[in-house]
Short mmCIF file of C-alpha atoms and ligand atoms in Angstrom, two decimals:
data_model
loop_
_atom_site.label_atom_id
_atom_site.label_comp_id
_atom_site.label_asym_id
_atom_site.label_seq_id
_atom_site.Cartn_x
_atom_site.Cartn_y
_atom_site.Cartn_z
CA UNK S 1 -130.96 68.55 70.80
CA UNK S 2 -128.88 66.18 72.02
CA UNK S 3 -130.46 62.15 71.04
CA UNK S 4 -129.96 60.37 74.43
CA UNK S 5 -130.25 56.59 75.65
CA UNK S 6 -130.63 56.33 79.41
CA UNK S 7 -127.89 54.28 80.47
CA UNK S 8 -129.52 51.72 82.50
CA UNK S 9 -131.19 50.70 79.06
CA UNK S 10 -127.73 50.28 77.12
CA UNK S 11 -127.80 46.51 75.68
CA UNK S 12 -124.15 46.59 75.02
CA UNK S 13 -122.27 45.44 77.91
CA UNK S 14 -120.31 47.64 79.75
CA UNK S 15 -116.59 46.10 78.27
CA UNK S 16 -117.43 46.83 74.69
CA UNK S 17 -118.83 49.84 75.44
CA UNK S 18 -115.19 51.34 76.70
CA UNK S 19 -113.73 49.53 74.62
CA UNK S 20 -114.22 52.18 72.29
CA UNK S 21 -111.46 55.17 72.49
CA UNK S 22 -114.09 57.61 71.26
CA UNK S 23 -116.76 56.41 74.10
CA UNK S 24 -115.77 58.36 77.74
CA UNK S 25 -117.76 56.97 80.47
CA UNK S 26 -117.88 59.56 83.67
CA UNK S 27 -118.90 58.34 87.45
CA UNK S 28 -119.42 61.22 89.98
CA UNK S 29 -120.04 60.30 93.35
CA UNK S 30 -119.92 61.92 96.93
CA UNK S 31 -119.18 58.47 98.94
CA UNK S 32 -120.23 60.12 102.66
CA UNK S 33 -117.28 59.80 104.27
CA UNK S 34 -117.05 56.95 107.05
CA UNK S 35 -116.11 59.06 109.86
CA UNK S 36 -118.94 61.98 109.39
CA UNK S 37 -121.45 59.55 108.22
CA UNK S 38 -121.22 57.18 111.40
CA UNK S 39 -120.26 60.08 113.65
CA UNK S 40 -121.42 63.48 112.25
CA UNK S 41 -124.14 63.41 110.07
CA UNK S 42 -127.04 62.42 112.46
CA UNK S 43 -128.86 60.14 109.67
CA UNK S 44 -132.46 59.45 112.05
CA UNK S 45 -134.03 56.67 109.76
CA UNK S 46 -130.55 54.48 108.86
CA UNK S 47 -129.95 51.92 110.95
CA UNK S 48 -126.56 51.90 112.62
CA UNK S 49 -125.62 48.40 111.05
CA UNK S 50 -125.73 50.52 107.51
CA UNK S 51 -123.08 52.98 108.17
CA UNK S 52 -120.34 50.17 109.57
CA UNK S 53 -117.62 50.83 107.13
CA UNK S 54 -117.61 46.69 106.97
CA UNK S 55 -120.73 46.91 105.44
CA UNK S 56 -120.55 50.06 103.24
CA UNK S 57 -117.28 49.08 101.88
CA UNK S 58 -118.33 46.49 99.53
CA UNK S 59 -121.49 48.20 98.84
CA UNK S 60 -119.57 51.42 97.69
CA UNK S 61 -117.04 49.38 95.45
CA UNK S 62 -119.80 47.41 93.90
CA UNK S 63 -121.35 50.74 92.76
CA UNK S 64 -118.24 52.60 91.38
CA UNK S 65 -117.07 49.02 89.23
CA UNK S 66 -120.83 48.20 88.60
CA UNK S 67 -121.04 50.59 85.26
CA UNK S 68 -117.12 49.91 84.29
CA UNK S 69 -116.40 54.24 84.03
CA UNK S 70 -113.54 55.56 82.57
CA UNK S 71 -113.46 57.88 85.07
CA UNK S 72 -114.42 57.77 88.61
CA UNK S 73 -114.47 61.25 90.31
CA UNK S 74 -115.21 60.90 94.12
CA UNK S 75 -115.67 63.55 97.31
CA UNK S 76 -115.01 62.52 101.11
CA UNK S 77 -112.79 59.95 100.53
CA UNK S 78 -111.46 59.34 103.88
CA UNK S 79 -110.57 56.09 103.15
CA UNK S 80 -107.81 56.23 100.29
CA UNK S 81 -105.68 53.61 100.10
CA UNK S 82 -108.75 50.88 100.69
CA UNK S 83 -109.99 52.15 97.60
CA UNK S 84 -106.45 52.48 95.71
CA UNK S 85 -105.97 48.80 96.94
CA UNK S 86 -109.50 47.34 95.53
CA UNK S 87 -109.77 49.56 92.65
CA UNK S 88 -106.26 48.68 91.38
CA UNK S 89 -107.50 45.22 91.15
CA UNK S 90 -109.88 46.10 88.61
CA UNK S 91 -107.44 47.87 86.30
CA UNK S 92 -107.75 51.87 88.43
CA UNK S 93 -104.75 54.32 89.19
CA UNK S 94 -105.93 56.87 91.46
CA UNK S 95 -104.78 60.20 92.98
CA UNK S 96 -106.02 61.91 96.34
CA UNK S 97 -105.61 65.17 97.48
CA UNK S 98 -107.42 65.92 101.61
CA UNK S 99 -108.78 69.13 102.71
CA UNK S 100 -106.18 70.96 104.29
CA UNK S 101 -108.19 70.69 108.17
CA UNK S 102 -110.85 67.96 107.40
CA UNK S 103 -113.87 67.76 110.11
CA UNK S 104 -112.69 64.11 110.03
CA UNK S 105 -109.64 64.43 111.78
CA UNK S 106 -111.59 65.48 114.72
CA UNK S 107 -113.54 62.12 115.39
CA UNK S 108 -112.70 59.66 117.43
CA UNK S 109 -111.63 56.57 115.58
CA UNK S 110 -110.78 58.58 112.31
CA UNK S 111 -109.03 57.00 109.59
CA UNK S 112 -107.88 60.64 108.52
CA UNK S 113 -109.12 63.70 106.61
CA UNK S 114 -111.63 63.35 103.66
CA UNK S 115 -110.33 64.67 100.45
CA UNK S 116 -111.14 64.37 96.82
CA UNK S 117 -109.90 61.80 94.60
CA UNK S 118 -109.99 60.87 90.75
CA UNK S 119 -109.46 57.18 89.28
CA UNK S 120 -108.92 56.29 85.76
CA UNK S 121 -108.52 53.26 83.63
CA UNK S 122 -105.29 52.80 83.03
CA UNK S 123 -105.80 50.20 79.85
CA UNK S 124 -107.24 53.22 78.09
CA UNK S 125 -105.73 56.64 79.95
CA UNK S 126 -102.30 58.08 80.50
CA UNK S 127 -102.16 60.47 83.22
CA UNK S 128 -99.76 63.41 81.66
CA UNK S 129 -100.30 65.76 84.22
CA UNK S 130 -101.77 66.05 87.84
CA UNK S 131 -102.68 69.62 89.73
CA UNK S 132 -103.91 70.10 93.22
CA UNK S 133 -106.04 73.61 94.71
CA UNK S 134 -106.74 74.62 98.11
CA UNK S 135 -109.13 76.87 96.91
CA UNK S 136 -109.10 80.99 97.40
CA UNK S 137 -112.19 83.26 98.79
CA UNK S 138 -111.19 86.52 98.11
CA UNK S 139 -107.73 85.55 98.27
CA UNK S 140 -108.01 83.85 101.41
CA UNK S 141 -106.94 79.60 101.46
CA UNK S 142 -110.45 78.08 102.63
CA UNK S 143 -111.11 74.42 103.66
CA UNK S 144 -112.33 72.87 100.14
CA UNK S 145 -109.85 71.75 97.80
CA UNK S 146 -109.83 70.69 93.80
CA UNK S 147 -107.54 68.04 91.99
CA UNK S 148 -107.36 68.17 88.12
CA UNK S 149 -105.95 65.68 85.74
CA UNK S 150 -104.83 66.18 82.36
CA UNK S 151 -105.11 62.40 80.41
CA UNK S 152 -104.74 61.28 77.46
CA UNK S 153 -106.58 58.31 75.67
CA UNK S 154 -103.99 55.91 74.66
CA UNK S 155 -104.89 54.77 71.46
CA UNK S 156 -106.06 58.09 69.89
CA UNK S 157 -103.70 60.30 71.71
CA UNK S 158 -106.68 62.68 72.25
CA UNK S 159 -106.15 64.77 75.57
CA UNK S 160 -108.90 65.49 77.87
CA UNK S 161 -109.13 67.05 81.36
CA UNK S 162 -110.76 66.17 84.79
CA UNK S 163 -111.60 68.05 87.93
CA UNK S 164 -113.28 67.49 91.15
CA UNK S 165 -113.90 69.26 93.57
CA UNK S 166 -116.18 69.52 96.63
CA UNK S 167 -117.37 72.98 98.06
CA UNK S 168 -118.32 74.76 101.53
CA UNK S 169 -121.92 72.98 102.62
CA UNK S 170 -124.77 74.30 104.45
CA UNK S 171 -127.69 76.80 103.87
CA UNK S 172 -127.72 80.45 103.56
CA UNK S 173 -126.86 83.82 101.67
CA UNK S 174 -123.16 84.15 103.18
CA UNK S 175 -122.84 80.75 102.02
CA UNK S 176 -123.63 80.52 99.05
CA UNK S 177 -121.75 83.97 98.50
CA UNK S 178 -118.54 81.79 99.56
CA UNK S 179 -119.28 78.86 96.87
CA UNK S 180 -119.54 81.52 94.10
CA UNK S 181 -116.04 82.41 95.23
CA UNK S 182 -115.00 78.90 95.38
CA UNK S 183 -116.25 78.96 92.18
CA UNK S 184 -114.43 81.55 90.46
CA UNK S 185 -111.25 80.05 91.95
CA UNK S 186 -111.84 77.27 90.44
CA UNK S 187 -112.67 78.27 86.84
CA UNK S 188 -109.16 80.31 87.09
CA UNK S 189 -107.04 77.13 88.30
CA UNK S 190 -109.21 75.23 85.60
CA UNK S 191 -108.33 77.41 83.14
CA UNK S 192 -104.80 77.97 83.94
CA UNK S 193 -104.07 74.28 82.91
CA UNK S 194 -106.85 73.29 80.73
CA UNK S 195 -105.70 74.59 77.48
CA UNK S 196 -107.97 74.00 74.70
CA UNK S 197 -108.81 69.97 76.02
CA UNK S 198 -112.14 68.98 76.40
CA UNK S 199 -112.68 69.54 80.35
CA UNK S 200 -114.97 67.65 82.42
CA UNK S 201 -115.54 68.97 86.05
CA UNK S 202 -116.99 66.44 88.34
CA UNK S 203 -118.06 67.39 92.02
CA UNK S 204 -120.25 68.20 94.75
CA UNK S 205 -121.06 71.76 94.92
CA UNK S 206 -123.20 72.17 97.57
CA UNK S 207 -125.25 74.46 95.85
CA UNK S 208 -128.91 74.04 94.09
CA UNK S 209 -129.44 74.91 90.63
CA UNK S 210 -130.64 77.90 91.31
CA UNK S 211 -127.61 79.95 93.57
CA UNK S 212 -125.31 82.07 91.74
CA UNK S 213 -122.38 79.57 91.34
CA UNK S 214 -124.37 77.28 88.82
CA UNK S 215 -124.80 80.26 86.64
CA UNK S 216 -121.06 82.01 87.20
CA UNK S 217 -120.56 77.99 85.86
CA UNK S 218 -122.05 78.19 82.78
CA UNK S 219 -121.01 81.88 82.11
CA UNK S 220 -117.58 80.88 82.08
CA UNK S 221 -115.51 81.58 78.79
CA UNK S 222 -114.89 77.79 78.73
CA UNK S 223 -118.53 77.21 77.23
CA UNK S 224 -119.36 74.56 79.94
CA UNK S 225 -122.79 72.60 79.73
CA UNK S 226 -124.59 70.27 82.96
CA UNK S 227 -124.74 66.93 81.30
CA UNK S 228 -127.89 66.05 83.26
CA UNK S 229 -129.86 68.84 82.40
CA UNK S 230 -128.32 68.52 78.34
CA UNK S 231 -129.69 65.01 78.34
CA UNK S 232 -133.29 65.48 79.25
CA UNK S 233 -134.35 65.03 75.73
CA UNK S 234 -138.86 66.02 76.24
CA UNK S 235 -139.57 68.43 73.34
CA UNK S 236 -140.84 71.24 76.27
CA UNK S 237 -138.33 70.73 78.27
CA UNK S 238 -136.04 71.90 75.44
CA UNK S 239 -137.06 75.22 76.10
CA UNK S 240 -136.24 75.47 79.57
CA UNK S 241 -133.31 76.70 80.89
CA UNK S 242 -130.41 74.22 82.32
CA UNK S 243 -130.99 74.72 85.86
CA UNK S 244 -134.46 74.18 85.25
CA UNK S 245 -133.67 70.75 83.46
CA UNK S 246 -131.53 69.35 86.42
CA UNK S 247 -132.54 65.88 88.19
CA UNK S 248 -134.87 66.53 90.89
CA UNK S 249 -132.47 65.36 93.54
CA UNK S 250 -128.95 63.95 93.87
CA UNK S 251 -129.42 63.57 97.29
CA UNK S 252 -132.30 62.43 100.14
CA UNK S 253 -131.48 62.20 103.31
CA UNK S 254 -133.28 62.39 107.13
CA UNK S 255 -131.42 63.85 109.44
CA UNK S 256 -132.57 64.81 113.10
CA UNK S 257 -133.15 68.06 111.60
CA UNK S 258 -135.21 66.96 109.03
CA UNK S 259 -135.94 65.65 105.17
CA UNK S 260 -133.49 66.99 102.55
CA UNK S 261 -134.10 66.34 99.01
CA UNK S 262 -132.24 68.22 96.21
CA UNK S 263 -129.69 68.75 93.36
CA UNK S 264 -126.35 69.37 94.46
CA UNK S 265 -124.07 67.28 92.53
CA UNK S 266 -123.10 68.02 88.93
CA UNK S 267 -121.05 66.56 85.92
CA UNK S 268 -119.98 70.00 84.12
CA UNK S 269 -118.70 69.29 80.38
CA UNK S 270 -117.46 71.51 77.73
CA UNK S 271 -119.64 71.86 74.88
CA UNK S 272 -117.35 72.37 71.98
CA UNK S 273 -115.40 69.27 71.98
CA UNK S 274 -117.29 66.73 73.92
CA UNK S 275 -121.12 65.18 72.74
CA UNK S 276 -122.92 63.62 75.78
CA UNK S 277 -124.39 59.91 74.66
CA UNK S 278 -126.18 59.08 77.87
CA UNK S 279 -126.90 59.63 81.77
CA UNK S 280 -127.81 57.13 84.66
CA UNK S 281 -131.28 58.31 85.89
CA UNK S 282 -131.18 58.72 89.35
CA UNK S 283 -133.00 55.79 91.51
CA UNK S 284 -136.73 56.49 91.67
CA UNK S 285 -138.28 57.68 95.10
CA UNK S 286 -139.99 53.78 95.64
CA UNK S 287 -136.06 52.45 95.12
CA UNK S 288 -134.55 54.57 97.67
CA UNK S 289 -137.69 53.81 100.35
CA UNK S 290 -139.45 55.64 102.79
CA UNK S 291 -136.56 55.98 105.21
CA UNK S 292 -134.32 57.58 102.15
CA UNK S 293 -130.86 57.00 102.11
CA UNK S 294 -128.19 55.94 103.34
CA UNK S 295 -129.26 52.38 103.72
CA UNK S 296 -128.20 48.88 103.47
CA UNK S 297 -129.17 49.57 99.37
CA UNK S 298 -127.72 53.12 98.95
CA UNK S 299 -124.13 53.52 100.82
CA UNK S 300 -124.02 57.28 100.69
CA UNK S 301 -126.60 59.94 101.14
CA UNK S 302 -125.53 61.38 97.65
CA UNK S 303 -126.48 59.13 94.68
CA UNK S 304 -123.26 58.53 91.57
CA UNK S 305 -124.00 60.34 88.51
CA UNK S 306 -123.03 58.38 85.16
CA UNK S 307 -122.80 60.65 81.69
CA UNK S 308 -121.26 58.94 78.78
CA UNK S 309 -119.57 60.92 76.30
CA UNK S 310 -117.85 61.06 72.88
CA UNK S 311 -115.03 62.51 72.50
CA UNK S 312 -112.44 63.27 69.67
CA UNK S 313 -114.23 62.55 66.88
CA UNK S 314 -117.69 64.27 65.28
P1 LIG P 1 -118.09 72.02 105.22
O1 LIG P 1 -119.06 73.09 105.43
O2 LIG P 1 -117.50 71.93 103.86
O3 LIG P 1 -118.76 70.63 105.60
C1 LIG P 1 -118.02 69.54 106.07
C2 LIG P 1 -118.84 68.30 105.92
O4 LIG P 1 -120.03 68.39 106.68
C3 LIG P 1 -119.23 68.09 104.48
O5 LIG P 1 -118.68 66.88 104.09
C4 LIG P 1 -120.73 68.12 104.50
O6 LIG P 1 -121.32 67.14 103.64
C5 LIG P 1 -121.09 67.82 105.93
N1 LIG P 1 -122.39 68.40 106.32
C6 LIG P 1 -123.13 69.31 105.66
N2 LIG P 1 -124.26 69.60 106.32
C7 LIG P 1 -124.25 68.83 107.41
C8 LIG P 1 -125.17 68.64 108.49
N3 LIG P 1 -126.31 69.32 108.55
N4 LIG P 1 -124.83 67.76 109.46
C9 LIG P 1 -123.69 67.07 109.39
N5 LIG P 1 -122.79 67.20 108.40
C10 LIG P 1 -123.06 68.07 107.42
O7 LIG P 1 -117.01 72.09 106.36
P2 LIG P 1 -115.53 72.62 106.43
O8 LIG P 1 -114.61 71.62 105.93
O9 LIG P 1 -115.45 74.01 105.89
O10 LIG P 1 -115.36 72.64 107.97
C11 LIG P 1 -116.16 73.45 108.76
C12 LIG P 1 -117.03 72.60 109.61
O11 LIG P 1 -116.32 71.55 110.25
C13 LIG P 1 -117.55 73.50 110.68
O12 LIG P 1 -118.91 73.16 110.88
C14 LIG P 1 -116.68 73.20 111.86
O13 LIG P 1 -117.44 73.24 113.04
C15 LIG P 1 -116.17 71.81 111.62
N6 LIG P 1 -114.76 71.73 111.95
C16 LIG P 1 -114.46 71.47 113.23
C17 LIG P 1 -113.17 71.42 113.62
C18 LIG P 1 -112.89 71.13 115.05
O14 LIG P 1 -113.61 70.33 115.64
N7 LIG P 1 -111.92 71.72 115.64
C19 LIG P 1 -112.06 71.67 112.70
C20 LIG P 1 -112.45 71.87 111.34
C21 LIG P 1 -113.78 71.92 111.03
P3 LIG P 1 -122.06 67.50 102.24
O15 LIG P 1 -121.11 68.21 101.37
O16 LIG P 1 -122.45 66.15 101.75
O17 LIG P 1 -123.26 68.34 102.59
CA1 LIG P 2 -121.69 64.77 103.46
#
């Protein structure tokens, strides 16, 4: 068993925290893009005022700087080089890669496609190597992409690498059927570039613990763990299996259609080479309100994971 500290408890502050070359911190976050959120999503209880990119802007910023990460992995980014600009300030280099025919690019007022993107310290990381995926179903390009970074820590020249990615949404056997794909796709590009490194694979996978992707996951000959189900640390729940160790939700949302409430974002890690330290507990169901999120609190419908790890050293 793995001897976790939640991270909101942490007493060191977050600069001598990563500090440390050994100490990894990981943010995962599916921002809600501005043009589906405002325009596509059909949020019933958020007040308009909430989704004006004016007003999530600085909300969304304050919550990837707020816990200082390493390593911010982010899904429908559809606003790039706002990001690039703010984040740089704080010490960020950044990559983006767009879906090939984003839904954004069909809404009036767009500020182009959503994509995936990965940030990284740049006191601390080198980026060696960058890869980009339009990812295959049955051989067949689809509309989700990956992007994968190999890095390396500066000061202990330890190597590590990142993916993101954000796969095919909505309900349903043929769906999920098409994530699994996804899936596989993605442990071959993974593994086609990952060497031996310590991977971590960030993302938004659309899929609940308990659809065949999570497992063809963990089955892979990488030896990958879910850090939020590794760190739940209660003696019985030690003897449940991952998917039944997961948060209870990573996202809550109302839409006209109704309440959705579930697990569908993930920080994947290898278990050889990397030791998880602690995770950010997701906000409790009195923090995110009756009228769920987003709000003028919570910027996206999907709450950030945070895992710290150690890495390169026993
Ligand atoms: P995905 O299935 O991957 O979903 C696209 C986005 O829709 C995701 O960001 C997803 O968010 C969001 N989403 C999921 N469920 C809902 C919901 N119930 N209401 C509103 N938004 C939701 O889409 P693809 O990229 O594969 O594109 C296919 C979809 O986009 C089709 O529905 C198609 O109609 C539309 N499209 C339209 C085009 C056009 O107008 N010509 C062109 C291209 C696509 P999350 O991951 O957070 O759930
Ligand atoms: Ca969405």
């Amino acid at each position: 068993g793995v001897k976790v500290r939640k991270l909101n408890t942490l007493t060191k502050a977050c600069s001598e925290y990563i500090s440390n070359p050994y100490n990894l911190r990981v943010l995962q976050w599916n921002i809600l893009s501005q043009a589906l959120g405002q325009m596509n999503d059909n949020f019933a209880k958020c007040p308009d005022e909430a989704l004006a990119w004016n007003v999530r802007r600085y909300l969304i910023i304050e919550e990837l700087i707020e816990y200082c990460p390493d390593i911010i992995c982010i899904q429908e980014v559809d606003h790039f080089n706002f990001l690039r600009h703010v984040l740089g300030t704080q010490g960020y280099k950044g990559m983006f890669f767009p879906k090939p025919d984003s839904p954004c690019i069909y809404i009036n007022g767009n500020n182009g496609p959503d994509g995936c993107a990965i940030f990284y310290r740049n006191d601390k990381l080198d980026l060696l190597k960058a890869e980009t995926r339009i990812l295959e179903i049955w051989k067949v390009q689809s509309n989700q992409v990956a992007l994968l970074m190999i890095l390396k820590i500066k000061e202990t020249g330890q190597e590590i690498c990142v993916t993101t990615t954000h796969l095919k949404a909505r309900k349903g056997p043929l769906l999920s059927t098409l994530r699994n794909e996804q899936g596989k796709d993605l442990m071959h590009f993974i593994e086609r570039h990952c060497d031996n490194r310590p991977l971590i694979l960030c993302g938004d996978f659309n899929a609940e613990p308990t659809e065949p992707i999570y497992g063809t996951l963990l089955a892979s000959s990488l030896g990958l763990g879910s850090a939020y189900a590794d760190c739940d640390t209660t003696d019985t729940d030690a003897n449940l299996t991952s998917a039944c160790r997961e948060p209870a939700y990573t996202t809550w949302k109302i839409r006209g259609e109704g309440e959705v409430c579930h697990t569908i974002d993930y920080i994947f890690y290898t278990k050889d080479n990397l030791e998880i330290e602690a995770v950010l507990e997701m906000p409790s169901e009195e923090e995110i309100g009756e009228h769920r999120v987003p709000s003028f609190s919570y910027p996206s419908d999907h709450f950030s994971l945070v895992c710290d790890f150690r890495v390169g050293r026993c």
